[in-house]
Short mmCIF file of C-alpha atoms in Angstrom, two decimals:
data_model
loop_
_atom_site.label_atom_id
_atom_site.label_comp_id
_atom_site.label_asym_id
_atom_site.label_seq_id
_atom_site.Cartn_x
_atom_site.Cartn_y
_atom_site.Cartn_z
CA MET J 1 15.17 -24.51 11.46
CA ASN J 2 13.99 -26.32 8.31
CA ARG J 3 14.18 -24.88 4.81
CA THR J 4 10.40 -24.41 4.54
CA HIS J 5 10.35 -22.19 7.62
CA PHE J 6 13.31 -20.18 6.31
CA TYR J 7 11.88 -19.55 2.87
CA PHE J 8 8.45 -18.77 4.30
CA PHE J 9 10.10 -16.13 6.49
CA ILE J 10 11.94 -14.69 3.49
CA PHE J 11 8.74 -14.63 1.42
CA SER J 12 6.89 -12.87 4.27
CA LEU J 13 9.52 -10.15 4.41
CA PHE J 14 9.22 -9.56 0.66
CA LEU J 15 5.42 -9.59 0.81
CA ILE J 16 5.20 -7.06 3.66
CA SER J 17 7.78 -4.79 2.05
CA CYS J 18 6.13 -4.86 -1.38
CA GLY J 19 2.70 -4.28 0.15
CA LEU J 20 3.79 -1.19 2.08
CA PHE J 21 5.73 0.09 -0.92
CA ALA J 22 2.74 -0.32 -3.27
CA TYR J 23 0.36 1.31 -0.78
CA LYS J 24 2.54 4.39 -0.34
CA TYR J 25 3.22 4.67 -4.07
CA PHE J 26 -0.27 4.14 -5.48
CA VAL J 27 -2.38 5.67 -2.69
CA PHE J 28 -0.22 8.53 -1.41
CA GLY J 29 1.85 9.03 -4.55
CA PHE J 30 5.26 9.07 -2.87
CA PRO J 31 7.79 9.55 -5.68
CA ILE J 32 10.42 7.05 -6.76
CA ALA J 33 12.75 9.62 -8.34
CA PRO J 34 14.31 12.15 -5.94
CA GLU J 35 13.67 15.23 -8.09
CA GLU J 36 10.18 14.34 -9.26
CA LYS J 37 7.67 17.19 -9.43
CA SER J 38 3.92 17.27 -8.85
CA ASN J 39 1.24 19.61 -10.14
CA VAL J 40 -0.44 21.92 -7.66
CA TRP J 41 -3.53 23.84 -8.73
CA ASN J 42 -4.17 27.33 -7.37
CA ILE J 43 -7.84 28.29 -7.47
CA GLU J 44 -9.13 31.78 -6.64
CA VAL J 45 -12.72 32.93 -6.29
CA HIS J 46 -13.05 36.68 -6.92
CA ILE J 47 -16.31 38.16 -5.52
CA SER J 48 -17.22 41.79 -6.25
CA PHE J 49 -20.44 43.77 -5.67
CA ASP J 50 -21.77 47.25 -4.93
CA ALA J 51 -22.61 47.88 -1.28
CA GLN J 52 -25.56 50.14 -0.37
CA ASN J 53 -24.61 51.69 3.00
CA GLU J 54 -26.29 48.91 4.93
CA PRO J 55 -25.29 45.61 6.57
CA VAL J 56 -23.72 43.16 4.13
CA LYS J 57 -23.68 39.38 4.31
CA VAL J 58 -21.99 37.14 1.73
CA VAL J 59 -22.22 33.36 1.86
CA LEU J 60 -19.82 31.36 -0.29
CA PHE J 61 -19.89 27.58 -0.66
CA LEU J 62 -16.44 26.05 -0.08
CA PRO J 63 -15.04 22.92 -1.74
CA GLY J 64 -15.71 19.83 0.32
CA TYR J 65 -15.30 16.16 -0.44
CA SER J 66 -14.02 15.38 -3.94
CA ARG J 67 -12.96 12.04 -5.41
CA ASN J 68 -10.16 13.58 -7.44
CA PHE J 69 -8.60 16.36 -5.33
CA ILE J 70 -7.64 17.23 -1.77
CA ILE J 71 -7.27 20.74 -0.40
CA SER J 72 -3.73 21.37 0.84
CA SER J 73 -4.27 25.01 1.90
CA GLU J 74 -6.94 27.70 1.87
CA ASN J 75 -7.18 31.34 2.93
CA PHE J 76 -9.60 34.25 2.84
CA VAL J 77 -8.80 37.84 1.86
CA SER J 78 -11.11 40.67 2.96
CA ARG J 79 -10.89 44.02 4.67
CA SER J 80 -12.93 44.88 7.76
CA TYR J 81 -15.21 41.89 7.31
CA GLY J 82 -15.81 39.30 9.95
CA ILE J 83 -15.64 35.77 8.61
CA THR J 84 -16.92 32.46 9.91
CA THR J 85 -16.93 29.00 8.38
CA SER J 86 -19.47 26.27 8.98
CA THR J 87 -20.18 22.71 7.89
CA ASP J 88 -23.51 20.97 7.64
CA ASN J 89 -24.16 17.36 6.66
CA ILE J 90 -23.50 18.11 3.01
CA ASN J 91 -21.61 21.36 2.39
CA ARG J 92 -18.99 23.70 3.80
CA SER J 93 -19.53 27.44 3.59
CA ALA J 94 -17.91 30.74 4.56
CA THR J 95 -19.83 33.82 5.63
CA TRP J 96 -18.47 37.36 5.35
CA ALA J 97 -20.36 39.98 7.34
CA ILE J 98 -19.99 43.71 8.04
CA HIS J 99 -22.28 46.18 9.81
CA GLU J 100 -22.10 48.76 7.02
CA ALA J 101 -20.31 49.10 3.68
CA ASN J 102 -20.46 51.27 0.59
CA LYS J 103 -18.94 51.50 -2.87
CA ARG J 104 -17.48 48.51 -4.73
CA GLN J 105 -16.46 45.61 -2.47
CA VAL J 106 -14.02 42.80 -3.31
CA LEU J 107 -13.65 39.50 -1.44
CA LEU J 108 -11.18 36.73 -2.31
CA TYR J 109 -11.02 33.05 -1.49
CA ARG J 110 -7.91 31.06 -2.44
CA ILE J 111 -7.14 27.34 -2.21
CA GLN J 112 -4.42 24.95 -3.33
CA VAL J 113 -5.48 21.48 -4.40
CA ASN J 114 -3.49 18.36 -5.14
CA LYS J 115 -4.72 15.64 -7.44
CA VAL J 116 -5.44 12.36 -5.72
CA LYS J 117 -7.82 9.47 -6.31
CA VAL J 118 -10.06 8.83 -3.30
CA ARG J 119 -12.07 5.66 -3.70
CA ASN J 120 -14.72 6.01 -1.02
CA PRO J 121 -16.59 9.13 0.08
CA PRO J 122 -16.61 10.04 3.78
CA ASP J 123 -20.39 9.61 3.83
CA SER J 124 -21.82 6.19 3.05
CA THR J 125 -25.52 6.73 3.83
CA PRO J 126 -28.12 9.14 2.49
CA PHE J 127 -27.96 11.37 5.56
CA PHE J 128 -30.24 14.05 4.12
CA GLU J 129 -34.02 13.90 3.73
CA TRP J 130 -34.97 14.26 0.12
CA GLU J 131 -38.38 15.62 -0.80
CA VAL J 132 -40.67 13.98 -3.31
CA PRO J 133 -41.47 16.76 -5.78
CA GLU J 134 -45.03 17.81 -6.50
CA PHE J 135 -45.59 17.68 -10.27
CA LEU J 136 -48.69 19.43 -11.59
CA GLU J 137 -50.57 18.21 -14.58
CA PRO J 138 -49.63 17.55 -17.34
CA ASN J 139 -46.08 17.24 -15.86
CA ARG J 140 -47.15 14.62 -13.32
CA SER J 141 -48.59 12.31 -15.97
CA ALA J 142 -45.49 12.84 -18.16
CA ALA J 143 -43.18 12.04 -15.24
CA ASN J 144 -45.05 8.86 -14.29
CA ALA J 145 -45.13 7.68 -17.91
CA LEU J 146 -41.43 8.38 -18.34
CA LEU J 147 -40.50 6.54 -15.14
CA ALA J 148 -42.67 3.57 -16.08
CA GLU J 149 -40.95 3.30 -19.45
CA ILE J 150 -37.49 3.50 -17.87
CA LEU J 151 -38.40 0.93 -15.22
CA ARG J 152 -39.45 -1.59 -17.88
CA LYS J 153 -36.08 -1.25 -19.63
CA SER J 154 -33.71 -1.26 -16.63
CA ALA J 155 -32.44 -3.94 -14.27
CA ASP J 156 -30.86 -1.94 -11.45
CA THR J 157 -30.22 1.61 -10.28
CA ASP J 158 -27.23 2.10 -12.56
CA SER J 159 -29.09 1.07 -15.71
CA PHE J 160 -32.11 3.10 -14.52
CA VAL J 161 -30.03 6.29 -14.26
CA MET J 162 -28.26 5.72 -17.57
CA LYS J 163 -31.58 5.12 -19.35
CA LEU J 164 -33.01 8.27 -17.75
CA PHE J 165 -30.20 10.47 -19.08
CA LYS J 166 -30.37 8.78 -22.45
CA LEU J 167 -34.01 9.86 -22.75
CA LEU J 168 -33.32 13.35 -21.39
CA ASN J 169 -30.57 13.87 -24.00
CA ALA J 170 -32.33 12.19 -26.94
CA GLN J 171 -32.76 14.18 -30.13
CA PRO J 172 -35.51 14.79 -30.99
CA PRO J 173 -36.74 14.62 -27.39
CA ASP J 174 -39.39 12.22 -26.21
CA GLU J 175 -42.87 13.74 -25.85
CA ASN J 176 -42.85 13.32 -22.07
CA VAL J 177 -39.34 14.77 -21.80
CA ALA J 178 -40.36 17.79 -23.87
CA ILE J 179 -43.26 18.47 -21.50
CA LEU J 180 -41.02 18.22 -18.41
CA LEU J 181 -38.17 20.35 -19.80
CA ASP J 182 -40.63 22.97 -21.08
CA LYS J 183 -38.31 24.11 -23.89
CA GLU J 184 -35.34 24.62 -21.48
CA ALA J 185 -32.85 21.96 -22.54
CA SER J 186 -29.78 23.17 -20.66
CA VAL J 187 -27.49 20.73 -18.83
CA ASP J 188 -28.32 22.33 -15.49
CA LYS J 189 -32.04 21.92 -16.11
CA LYS J 190 -31.59 18.27 -17.07
CA ALA J 191 -29.54 17.60 -13.92
CA GLU J 192 -32.21 19.17 -11.67
CA LEU J 193 -35.00 17.32 -13.46
CA ALA J 194 -33.10 14.02 -13.14
CA VAL J 195 -32.83 14.49 -9.34
CA GLN J 196 -36.58 15.22 -9.12
CA LEU J 197 -37.52 12.18 -11.20
CA LEU J 198 -35.21 9.92 -9.19
CA ALA J 199 -36.73 11.22 -5.96
CA LEU J 200 -40.18 10.47 -7.39
CA ALA J 201 -38.92 6.93 -8.09
CA GLY J 202 -37.67 6.59 -4.49
CA ILE J 203 -33.97 6.82 -5.35
CA PRO J 204 -31.83 9.29 -3.30
CA ALA J 205 -30.02 11.73 -5.59
CA ARG J 206 -28.52 15.21 -5.41
CA VAL J 207 -27.00 17.81 -7.68
CA VAL J 208 -23.23 18.31 -7.51
CA ASN J 209 -21.60 21.53 -8.70
CA GLY J 210 -17.93 21.78 -9.59
CA ILE J 211 -15.30 22.92 -12.05
CA LYS J 212 -12.85 21.26 -14.42
CA VAL J 213 -9.28 21.64 -13.14
CA ALA J 214 -7.41 20.83 -16.31
CA THR J 215 -5.93 24.00 -17.81
CA ARG J 216 -5.07 27.49 -16.69
CA THR J 217 -8.06 29.79 -17.02
CA ASN J 218 -9.30 33.12 -15.71
CA ASP J 219 -12.96 32.19 -16.03
CA ALA J 220 -13.70 28.63 -14.97
CA LYS J 221 -17.29 27.58 -15.53
CA ILE J 222 -19.47 25.75 -13.01
CA GLU J 223 -20.47 22.33 -14.32
CA ARG J 224 -23.13 20.10 -12.81
CA CYS J 225 -23.44 16.37 -12.37
CA ILE J 226 -25.58 14.27 -10.07
CA GLU J 227 -24.80 11.78 -7.31
CA VAL J 228 -27.05 8.78 -6.83
CA TYR J 229 -27.09 6.62 -3.70
CA SER J 230 -27.09 2.92 -4.49
CA GLY J 231 -25.47 -0.18 -3.06
CA GLY J 232 -24.29 1.62 0.07
CA LYS J 233 -22.34 4.33 -1.76
CA TRP J 234 -22.74 7.49 -3.79
CA THR J 235 -22.04 7.26 -7.52
CA SER J 236 -21.53 10.31 -9.73
CA TYR J 237 -23.08 10.55 -13.19
CA ASP J 238 -22.33 12.88 -16.05
CA PRO J 239 -25.63 14.50 -17.18
CA VAL J 240 -24.35 14.80 -20.76
CA SER J 241 -23.17 11.25 -21.42
CA GLY J 242 -25.27 9.59 -18.72
CA THR J 243 -22.32 7.44 -17.63
CA SER J 244 -20.72 7.13 -14.21
CA LEU J 245 -17.29 7.92 -15.66
CA ILE J 246 -16.76 11.44 -14.31
CA SER J 247 -13.65 13.23 -15.58
CA GLY J 248 -10.60 12.82 -13.37
CA ASN J 249 -10.13 16.60 -13.54
CA TYR J 250 -13.54 17.36 -12.01
CA LEU J 251 -13.39 19.14 -8.64
CA ALA J 252 -16.69 18.74 -6.81
CA TRP J 253 -17.39 22.05 -5.02
CA TRP J 254 -20.83 21.99 -3.39
CA ARG J 255 -24.03 19.95 -3.49
CA GLY J 256 -27.50 21.29 -4.09
CA THR J 257 -29.21 23.78 -6.41
CA LYS J 258 -28.35 26.97 -4.53
CA PRO J 259 -25.92 29.39 -6.23
CA LEU J 260 -22.23 29.48 -5.37
CA VAL J 261 -22.52 32.95 -3.76
CA GLN J 262 -25.50 34.40 -1.92
CA LEU J 263 -25.48 38.16 -1.29
CA THR J 264 -27.54 40.22 1.15
CA GLY J 265 -27.20 44.02 1.30
CA GLY J 266 -25.60 44.60 -2.11
CA LYS J 267 -26.19 44.51 -5.84
CA ASN J 268 -24.38 43.90 -9.14
CA LEU J 269 -22.81 40.70 -7.81
CA LYS J 270 -20.04 39.30 -9.99
CA THR J 271 -18.21 36.05 -9.29
CA ASN J 272 -15.12 34.87 -11.14
CA ILE J 273 -13.15 31.64 -10.65
CA SER J 274 -9.56 31.48 -11.93
CA VAL J 275 -7.34 28.40 -12.05
CA GLY J 276 -3.53 28.43 -12.15
CA LEU J 277 -0.91 25.69 -12.20
CA GLN J 278 2.44 25.44 -10.46
CA GLU J 279 4.89 22.67 -9.59
CA GLU J 280 6.19 21.55 -6.23
CA ASP J 281 8.32 18.65 -5.02
CA ALA J 282 6.35 15.45 -5.36
CA ILE J 283 7.41 14.38 -1.87
CA ASN J 284 5.70 17.44 -0.33
CA ALA J 285 2.53 16.76 -2.33
CA ALA J 286 2.57 13.12 -1.17
CA ILE J 287 2.92 14.16 2.48
CA LYS J 288 -0.11 16.46 2.09
CA ARG J 289 -2.10 13.59 0.60
CA ALA J 290 -1.09 11.30 3.45
CA GLU J 291 -2.13 13.92 6.03
CA THR J 292 -5.58 14.01 4.44
CA ILE J 293 -6.11 10.35 3.55
CA ASN J 294 -4.45 8.53 6.46
CA PRO J 295 -2.80 10.87 9.01
CA HIS J 296 -2.26 8.02 11.50
CA LEU J 297 0.17 6.27 9.15
CA LEU J 298 2.14 9.48 8.66
CA ASN J 299 2.35 9.99 12.42
CA PHE J 300 4.36 6.77 12.66
CA SER J 301 6.67 7.49 9.74
CA LEU J 302 10.13 9.07 9.60
CA PHE J 303 8.54 12.28 8.33
CA SER J 304 6.97 12.83 11.77
CA LEU J 305 10.42 13.12 13.40
CA PRO J 306 12.12 16.50 13.99
CA LEU J 307 14.40 17.59 11.16
CA HIS J 308 17.64 16.92 13.06
CA PHE J 309 16.51 13.32 13.72
CA GLN J 310 15.53 12.95 10.07
CA ALA J 311 19.07 14.02 9.10
CA VAL J 312 20.48 11.23 11.29
CA TYR J 313 18.27 8.61 9.62
CA HIS J 314 19.15 9.92 6.17
CA LEU J 315 22.65 8.58 6.94
CA LEU J 316 21.80 5.66 9.21
CA LEU J 317 19.45 3.98 6.72
CA LEU J 318 22.23 3.91 4.10
CA ILE J 319 24.32 1.48 6.14
CA PRO J 320 22.14 -1.61 5.33
CA ILE J 321 22.59 -0.83 1.62
CA GLY J 322 26.36 -0.79 2.06
CA VAL J 323 26.27 -3.96 4.13
CA LEU J 324 24.23 -5.78 1.45
CA PHE J 325 26.71 -4.99 -1.31
CA LEU J 326 29.62 -5.81 0.98
CA VAL J 327 28.10 -9.27 1.54
CA ILE J 328 27.87 -9.70 -2.24
CA LEU J 329 31.50 -8.58 -2.70
CA ARG J 330 32.80 -10.93 -0.01
CA ASN J 331 30.55 -14.01 -0.32
CA ILE J 332 29.82 -14.04 -4.05
CA ILE J 333 32.79 -12.28 -5.64
CA GLY J 334 35.36 -13.14 -2.98
CA ILE J 335 37.15 -9.80 -2.40
CA GLU J 336 39.35 -9.90 0.72
CA THR J 337 39.00 -6.93 3.08
CA PHE J 338 40.11 -5.81 6.54
CA GLY J 339 37.41 -7.04 8.86
CA THR J 340 33.81 -7.74 8.01
CA PHE J 341 32.34 -4.25 7.90
CA MET J 342 35.44 -2.04 7.76
CA PRO J 343 34.84 -1.10 4.06
CA VAL J 344 31.38 0.23 4.99
CA LEU J 345 32.93 2.44 7.65
CA ILE J 346 35.55 3.61 5.18
CA ALA J 347 32.77 4.41 2.68
CA LEU J 348 31.08 6.51 5.37
CA SER J 349 34.35 8.39 5.72
CA PHE J 350 34.31 9.15 1.99
CA ARG J 351 30.97 10.93 2.47
CA GLU J 352 32.85 13.94 3.81
CA THR J 353 35.89 13.86 1.55
CA HIS J 354 34.20 12.44 -1.59
CA LEU J 355 35.49 9.35 -3.32
CA ILE J 356 38.70 10.27 -5.21
CA SER J 357 40.08 12.70 -2.64
CA GLY J 358 39.01 10.31 0.12
CA ILE J 359 40.99 7.42 -1.39
CA ILE J 360 44.07 9.62 -1.74
CA LEU J 361 43.87 10.97 1.82
CA PHE J 362 43.09 7.54 3.22
CA SER J 363 46.11 6.01 1.47
CA ILE J 364 48.46 8.76 2.63
CA LEU J 365 47.30 8.65 6.23
CA VAL J 366 47.39 4.85 6.35
CA ALA J 367 50.93 4.83 4.93
CA LEU J 368 52.12 7.39 7.47
CA GLY J 369 50.26 5.57 10.23
CA MET J 370 51.93 2.29 9.23
CA VAL J 371 55.35 3.90 9.57
CA ALA J 372 54.41 5.29 12.99
CA ARG J 373 52.94 1.95 14.08
CA LEU J 374 56.07 0.02 13.10
CA TYR J 375 58.20 2.55 14.94
CA LEU J 376 56.07 2.19 18.10
CA GLU J 377 56.63 -1.57 17.92
CA ASN J 378 60.23 -0.95 19.05
CA PHE J 379 59.02 0.28 22.44
CA ARG J 380 57.04 -2.90 23.22
CA LEU J 381 53.96 -1.02 24.45
CA LEU J 382 50.81 -2.69 25.72
CA MET J 383 47.99 -2.85 23.16
CA VAL J 384 45.79 -0.16 24.77
CA SER J 385 48.70 2.26 25.10
CA ARG J 386 49.87 1.46 21.57
CA LEU J 387 46.42 2.19 20.09
CA ALA J 388 46.10 5.38 22.14
CA SER J 389 49.53 6.56 20.99
CA LEU J 390 48.69 5.74 17.38
CA LEU J 391 45.45 7.70 17.69
CA ILE J 392 47.30 10.76 18.96
CA ILE J 393 49.82 10.50 16.12
CA ILE J 394 46.99 10.30 13.55
CA ILE J 395 45.42 13.46 15.01
CA ILE J 396 48.78 15.22 14.74
CA PHE J 397 49.07 14.18 11.08
CA ILE J 398 45.53 15.41 10.40
CA GLY J 399 46.33 18.78 11.98
CA ILE J 400 49.46 19.11 9.83
CA PHE J 401 47.49 18.25 6.67
CA ASP J 402 44.77 20.72 7.63
CA ILE J 403 47.23 23.59 7.92
CA LEU J 404 49.14 22.57 4.80
CA PHE J 405 46.04 22.29 2.59
CA TYR J 406 44.66 25.57 3.95
CA LYS J 407 47.83 27.41 3.01
CA LEU J 408 47.71 25.83 -0.45
CA ASN J 409 44.02 26.81 -0.85
CA ILE J 410 43.02 23.19 -1.42
CA GLU J 411 39.47 22.76 -0.15
CA ILE J 412 39.46 18.98 0.05
CA GLY J 413 42.08 19.09 2.74
CA LEU J 414 39.77 20.98 5.09
CA SER J 415 37.43 18.00 5.32
CA ILE J 416 40.17 15.83 6.86
CA SER J 417 39.35 17.26 10.27
CA ILE J 418 36.12 15.27 10.35
CA PHE J 419 37.62 12.15 8.81
CA PRO J 420 36.73 9.31 11.21
CA ILE J 421 39.91 9.00 13.19
CA VAL J 422 38.99 5.78 14.95
CA ILE J 423 38.41 4.05 11.60
CA LEU J 424 41.87 5.10 10.44
CA THR J 425 43.46 3.95 13.68
CA MET J 426 41.82 0.52 13.62
CA THR J 427 42.62 0.07 9.91
CA ILE J 428 46.29 0.83 10.51
CA GLU J 429 46.42 -1.54 13.49
CA ARG J 430 44.71 -4.32 11.53
CA MET J 431 46.98 -3.84 8.52
CA THR J 432 50.09 -3.92 10.69
CA ILE J 433 49.06 -7.17 12.37
CA THR J 434 48.28 -8.74 8.98
CA TRP J 435 51.64 -7.52 7.65
CA GLU J 436 53.48 -9.17 10.56
CA GLU J 437 51.49 -12.42 10.63
CA ARG J 438 50.72 -13.10 6.96
CA GLY J 439 53.22 -10.99 5.08
CA SER J 440 53.23 -7.73 3.15
CA ARG J 441 51.52 -9.17 0.06
CA THR J 442 48.43 -10.29 1.97
CA ALA J 443 48.29 -6.99 3.85
CA LEU J 444 48.45 -4.99 0.64
CA GLN J 445 45.85 -7.24 -1.03
CA GLN J 446 43.42 -6.71 1.83
CA CYS J 447 44.13 -2.98 1.86
CA VAL J 448 43.46 -2.68 -1.87
CA GLY J 449 40.43 -4.96 -1.52
CA SER J 450 39.07 -2.79 1.27
CA LEU J 451 39.47 0.36 -0.85
CA ILE J 452 37.81 -1.29 -3.86
CA ALA J 453 34.94 -2.57 -1.72
CA ALA J 454 34.58 0.81 0.00
CA SER J 455 34.47 2.57 -3.38
CA ILE J 456 31.74 0.24 -4.71
CA VAL J 457 29.78 0.46 -1.47
CA TYR J 458 30.14 4.25 -1.51
CA PHE J 459 28.63 4.42 -5.01
CA PHE J 460 25.52 2.46 -3.97
CA MET J 461 25.16 4.10 -0.56
CA PHE J 462 25.45 7.72 -1.60
CA ASN J 463 23.72 7.50 -4.94
CA LYS J 464 20.91 10.09 -4.89
CA TYR J 465 18.34 7.45 -5.83
CA SER J 466 19.42 5.15 -2.99
CA ARG J 467 19.31 7.97 -0.46
CA HIS J 468 15.86 9.02 -1.62
CA LEU J 469 14.28 5.56 -1.85
CA ILE J 470 15.53 4.19 1.45
CA PHE J 471 14.28 7.24 3.40
CA VAL J 472 10.93 7.60 1.65
CA TYR J 473 10.35 3.83 1.58
CA PRO J 474 12.15 2.46 4.68
CA GLU J 475 10.14 -0.75 4.29
CA LEU J 476 12.70 -1.64 1.61
CA LEU J 477 14.96 -2.57 4.53
CA LEU J 478 12.89 -5.75 4.83
CA GLN J 479 13.85 -6.70 1.28
CA ILE J 480 17.50 -5.92 2.00
CA LEU J 481 17.29 -8.14 5.08
CA ALA J 482 15.70 -10.95 3.05
CA ILE J 483 18.35 -10.78 0.31
CA THR J 484 21.14 -10.69 2.89
CA MET J 485 19.75 -13.80 4.57
CA LEU J 486 19.43 -15.58 1.22
CA LEU J 487 23.07 -14.78 0.47
CA GLY J 488 23.92 -16.30 3.84
CA ARG J 489 22.78 -19.69 2.53
CA TYR J 490 25.05 -19.53 -0.51
CA LYS J 491 27.71 -22.28 -0.41
CA GLY J 492 29.01 -22.27 -3.96
CA TYR J 493 32.29 -21.04 -5.45
CA ARG J 494 33.22 -17.42 -5.22
CA PHE J 495 33.91 -15.60 -8.46
CA VAL J 496 37.64 -15.13 -7.81
CA GLU J 497 37.99 -18.82 -6.97
CA LEU J 498 36.99 -19.73 -10.51
CA PHE J 499 40.24 -18.10 -11.68
CA ARG J 500 42.24 -19.28 -8.67
CA PHE J 501 41.41 -22.97 -9.29
CA LYS J 502 41.10 -22.90 -13.08
CA GLU J 503 44.16 -25.20 -13.46
CA PHE J 504 42.61 -27.68 -11.07
CA ASN J 505 39.42 -27.67 -13.15
CA LYS J 506 41.46 -28.45 -16.30
CA ILE J 507 43.10 -31.43 -14.58
CA LYS J 508 39.73 -32.62 -13.29
CA GLN J 509 38.28 -32.51 -16.79
#
């Protein structure tokens, strides 16, 4: 395989990994820090009215599509009322109904919303039929004159809408605007008039009602904007500024000019919207966003697995991190260890005993195992029998340590029972063979090197940031693979060899 093919493969791994990482971070908002928090807004609609001993029907518009928020949960609170929800082409609504009611009635609607930026609305065509309003004179002449003036000074739909709102908000108002507003210069009136004028000009538009979700409040006010269909998409405009830059804290609730609550069979209707703020783990908020934005991707992620499988992968995905740093320690730095991946296995053992106590227990058990292994050498056993006997002896030592530490009330000793026995056995066997073939100094060097490498690998494997990142962003494994392969092409001096051959370098110079 030529170098071009190799480096193209490495570049592809980095590109795929970075692309998936960026998509999950910027679109779903998966956190980088393990303890990161996310804001969750609790919104409650409190509806109260006086019933009149007759059938009651209450219709409440429910939040639908919004560019800035997704609904993570919603529930309804009422007594004795039947409730149904429905969705038309534009709005969602809930209907409470009861055959007969009296006295003061209270209905509650609660939702939790998470902030998220959705680029495209679920509807891309003007699916509703808009009506061309009938203006009576002198309003009709004023409307036609106003539209003609705007048309002369605009180049497209966006500039047309912005010019329209500029004239509607001008002070003092234009003569035609004054006739159309008829002394009612409220924002709601301007938004409704803008939709009518746009319909007269043949441009689909609709009123959007919503609230600002920015601060805690017990009395959130309904604010209106308009949506205009142009260029295959709906664009929102602020009726005050006339720009398409709607606040990122605006929660679109329902579309149209009907009121939020419609009551039949009661009087003295009062509606109150309260907004509260709480925090939750950012990872939970990101999962909720993913379920709403792209549930198919989440279905093929580690989060779709049962919890006991997730626990397995929390540990399994750490091994490539340990392997990467072991490659660096062996190929770049030049630390000698027992075997290729033995330090990674030893580091996994330290997960149960923790680092310091694990090193101490490992050293003690290896020392005792070495003594037992050298003693077994006198009996000239076959290799399988020798390893089996050594394994049994290690288990006996572990049992003795367990009892001893329990009696001394030392908690770290209790974790020895799950210390990987096979790792200990193979380490002792490997150390003994090295001792016999290459001498005690080499055996001790490799033993110390293995412990140093295991300690370094342990730090990077079981760091809380590593554990979090590799599970939330498993695509990082592609980058680890790419770096490992790049290190496999390294043919230069190892770091320890610079000191080992420093005298040679002096002679050469």
